[in-house]
């Protein structure tokens, strides 16, 4: 005997409570006192804490007259941080590739064909690449440092001060 298939309620019905009212999204957990104290201590501390970043974004959204007028600065800051993290990952990958294939003592060293009758090992050019990776890393990781610094200062001089005042008032710090 086959069991009857379960019928699921449509999604909009699932998200309603007993009184047939739409459910409100869950309220975010209130930050702890140490978190709050950290956030108001510096903008760097705030921006390095995912919960702080989320709270600051919500505060900026509430303060906006036009959609995105304040949060776009935070978007830029986060995009640059993501870019730097990706760059760091690529730099580590470049070093691994160098050590595996191009370094003089590479266990999987490669020989490159430079002409019809001439092969070269990894010697000269690989030393240059290795020195560059060790001394300078990949170029471009600092590409957005100056604009990011200015964005952070703009946030620190304006909305961050308002955010700290808001936190102090709301949580009686």
Tab-separated table of C-alpha atoms in Angstrom:
chain	number	residue	atom	x	y	z
A	1	UNK	CA	0.000	0.000	0.000
A	2	UNK	CA	1.462	3.323	-1.061
A	3	UNK	CA	1.569	6.151	1.391
A	4	UNK	CA	0.016	9.349	0.217
A	5	UNK	CA	2.509	12.052	-0.736
A	6	UNK	CA	2.921	14.866	1.719
A	7	UNK	CA	1.560	18.109	0.515
A	8	UNK	CA	3.638	21.082	1.469
A	9	UNK	CA	2.112	24.416	2.131
A	10	UNK	CA	3.121	27.129	-0.265
A	11	UNK	CA	6.089	29.093	1.019
A	12	UNK	CA	4.063	32.195	1.845
A	13	UNK	CA	1.738	30.094	4.014
A	14	UNK	CA	4.669	28.522	5.877
A	15	UNK	CA	5.923	31.941	6.849
A	16	UNK	CA	2.695	32.910	8.598
A	17	UNK	CA	1.954	32.410	12.258
A	18	UNK	CA	-1.243	30.993	13.804
A	19	UNK	CA	-3.106	34.266	13.464
A	20	UNK	CA	-2.397	34.253	9.724
A	21	UNK	CA	-0.052	37.235	9.980
A	22	UNK	CA	3.277	37.231	8.141
A	23	UNK	CA	6.132	36.328	10.494
A	24	UNK	CA	8.648	39.056	11.193
A	25	UNK	CA	12.273	38.212	10.491
A	26	UNK	CA	14.126	37.169	13.637
A	27	UNK	CA	15.661	40.058	15.558
A	28	UNK	CA	19.426	40.131	15.567
A	29	UNK	CA	21.070	39.199	18.842
A	30	UNK	CA	22.111	42.212	20.906
A	31	UNK	CA	25.870	42.708	20.973
A	32	UNK	CA	27.741	41.948	24.186
A	33	UNK	CA	29.185	44.756	26.282
A	34	UNK	CA	32.795	43.807	25.342
A	35	UNK	CA	31.786	43.875	21.649
A	36	UNK	CA	30.207	47.298	22.027
A	37	UNK	CA	33.230	48.651	23.860
A	38	UNK	CA	35.482	47.304	21.121
A	39	UNK	CA	33.333	48.857	18.377
A	40	UNK	CA	33.355	52.313	19.948
A	41	UNK	CA	37.110	52.132	20.628
A	42	UNK	CA	38.084	52.542	16.945
A	43	UNK	CA	36.700	52.286	13.472
A	44	UNK	CA	39.322	49.617	12.715
A	45	UNK	CA	37.956	47.449	15.536
A	46	UNK	CA	34.418	47.962	14.235
A	47	UNK	CA	35.292	47.162	10.622
A	48	UNK	CA	37.260	44.045	11.555
A	49	UNK	CA	34.328	42.485	13.456
A	50	UNK	CA	31.682	40.865	11.186
A	51	UNK	CA	28.919	41.617	13.720
A	52	UNK	CA	30.126	45.203	14.038
A	53	UNK	CA	30.183	45.596	10.285
A	54	UNK	CA	26.635	44.234	10.069
A	55	UNK	CA	25.400	46.581	12.823
A	56	UNK	CA	27.154	49.573	11.231
A	57	UNK	CA	25.629	48.709	7.834
A	58	UNK	CA	22.140	48.555	9.390
A	59	UNK	CA	22.748	51.913	11.070
A	60	UNK	CA	23.917	53.468	7.788
A	61	UNK	CA	20.862	52.112	5.947
A	62	UNK	CA	18.567	53.694	8.529
A	63	UNK	CA	20.416	57.008	8.106
A	64	UNK	CA	20.203	57.069	4.321
A	65	UNK	CA	17.901	59.440	2.510
A	66	UNK	CA	18.730	57.901	-0.868
A	67	UNK	CA	19.279	54.167	-1.248
A	68	UNK	CA	22.996	53.380	-1.065
A	69	UNK	CA	24.235	56.913	-0.400
A	70	UNK	CA	26.113	55.818	2.755
A	71	UNK	CA	26.357	52.053	2.452
A	72	UNK	CA	28.256	52.298	-0.836
A	73	UNK	CA	31.294	53.483	1.150
A	74	UNK	CA	31.102	50.352	3.266
A	75	UNK	CA	30.585	48.283	0.090
A	76	UNK	CA	33.772	49.785	-1.357
A	77	UNK	CA	35.713	49.117	1.842
A	78	UNK	CA	34.586	45.476	1.925
A	79	UNK	CA	35.325	44.941	-1.782
A	80	UNK	CA	38.882	46.228	-1.291
A	81	UNK	CA	39.377	43.946	1.726
A	82	UNK	CA	38.157	41.020	-0.376
A	83	UNK	CA	40.515	42.056	-3.198
A	84	UNK	CA	43.462	42.144	-0.776
A	85	UNK	CA	42.601	38.711	0.620
A	86	UNK	CA	42.365	37.274	-2.898
A	87	UNK	CA	45.658	38.921	-3.817
A	88	UNK	CA	47.315	37.387	-0.759
A	89	UNK	CA	45.972	33.988	-1.778
A	90	UNK	CA	47.323	34.481	-5.324
A	91	UNK	CA	50.686	35.585	-3.987
A	92	UNK	CA	50.944	32.416	-1.886
A	93	UNK	CA	49.957	30.384	-4.936
A	94	UNK	CA	52.644	32.112	-7.043
A	95	UNK	CA	55.273	31.265	-4.414
A	96	UNK	CA	54.111	27.627	-4.364
A	97	UNK	CA	54.325	27.424	-8.174
A	98	UNK	CA	57.806	28.940	-8.091
A	99	UNK	CA	59.027	26.577	-5.375
A	100	UNK	CA	57.551	23.526	-7.116
A	101	UNK	CA	58.654	24.172	-10.703
A	102	UNK	CA	61.130	27.037	-11.069
A	103	UNK	CA	63.357	27.154	-8.009
A	104	UNK	CA	66.846	25.732	-8.604
A	105	UNK	CA	66.190	22.916	-6.107
A	106	UNK	CA	62.585	22.329	-7.210
A	107	UNK	CA	61.595	18.693	-6.839
A	108	UNK	CA	59.484	18.984	-10.010
A	109	UNK	CA	61.746	21.420	-11.866
A	110	UNK	CA	60.921	22.059	-15.493
A	111	UNK	CA	63.125	22.529	-18.531
A	112	UNK	CA	61.955	25.083	-21.061
A	113	UNK	CA	62.561	24.955	-24.812
A	114	UNK	CA	63.886	28.349	-25.959
A	115	UNK	CA	64.798	27.385	-29.509
A	116	UNK	CA	64.690	24.449	-31.861
A	117	UNK	CA	67.937	23.049	-30.498
A	118	UNK	CA	68.314	24.747	-27.101
A	119	UNK	CA	66.827	23.802	-23.761
A	120	UNK	CA	67.307	25.712	-20.533
A	121	UNK	CA	66.646	24.755	-16.995
A	122	UNK	CA	65.021	27.023	-14.511
A	123	UNK	CA	68.215	28.994	-13.688
A	124	UNK	CA	68.508	32.746	-14.437
A	125	UNK	CA	64.930	33.877	-14.983
A	126	UNK	CA	63.622	31.814	-12.077
A	127	UNK	CA	66.090	33.457	-9.685
A	128	UNK	CA	64.778	36.837	-10.832
A	129	UNK	CA	61.155	35.701	-10.302
A	130	UNK	CA	61.971	34.216	-6.906
A	131	UNK	CA	63.743	37.398	-5.748
A	132	UNK	CA	60.828	39.507	-6.905
A	133	UNK	CA	58.276	37.328	-5.107
A	134	UNK	CA	60.314	37.342	-1.912
A	135	UNK	CA	61.144	41.065	-1.932
A	136	UNK	CA	58.033	42.648	-3.422
A	137	UNK	CA	55.314	40.048	-3.718
A	138	UNK	CA	52.867	40.450	-6.552
A	139	UNK	CA	52.315	44.003	-7.702
A	140	UNK	CA	48.954	45.642	-7.190
A	141	UNK	CA	47.886	44.639	-3.694
A	142	UNK	CA	48.176	48.281	-2.606
A	143	UNK	CA	46.246	49.520	-5.629
A	144	UNK	CA	43.278	50.740	-3.559
A	145	UNK	CA	45.073	51.616	-0.316
A	146	UNK	CA	44.808	55.395	-0.692
A	147	UNK	CA	41.123	55.541	-1.665
A	148	UNK	CA	40.287	52.955	1.014
A	149	UNK	CA	42.123	55.046	3.615
A	150	UNK	CA	40.096	58.103	2.552
A	151	UNK	CA	36.820	56.159	2.699
A	152	UNK	CA	37.670	54.879	6.173
A	153	UNK	CA	38.481	58.449	7.273
A	154	UNK	CA	35.211	59.745	5.788
A	155	UNK	CA	33.267	57.100	7.708
A	156	UNK	CA	35.288	57.729	10.887
A	157	UNK	CA	34.735	61.488	10.759
A	158	UNK	CA	31.021	61.278	10.124
A	159	UNK	CA	28.797	58.276	10.442
A	160	UNK	CA	31.073	56.323	12.790
A	161	UNK	CA	30.815	59.100	15.387
A	162	UNK	CA	27.022	59.054	15.060
A	163	UNK	CA	27.010	55.251	15.280
A	164	UNK	CA	29.075	55.311	18.489
A	165	UNK	CA	26.737	57.901	20.023
A	166	UNK	CA	23.773	55.747	19.020
A	167	UNK	CA	25.331	52.643	20.626
A	168	UNK	CA	26.226	54.495	23.809
A	169	UNK	CA	22.701	55.828	24.146
A	170	UNK	CA	20.922	52.613	23.196
A	171	UNK	CA	23.061	50.298	25.341
A	172	UNK	CA	23.852	52.754	28.148
A	173	UNK	CA	27.639	52.570	27.700
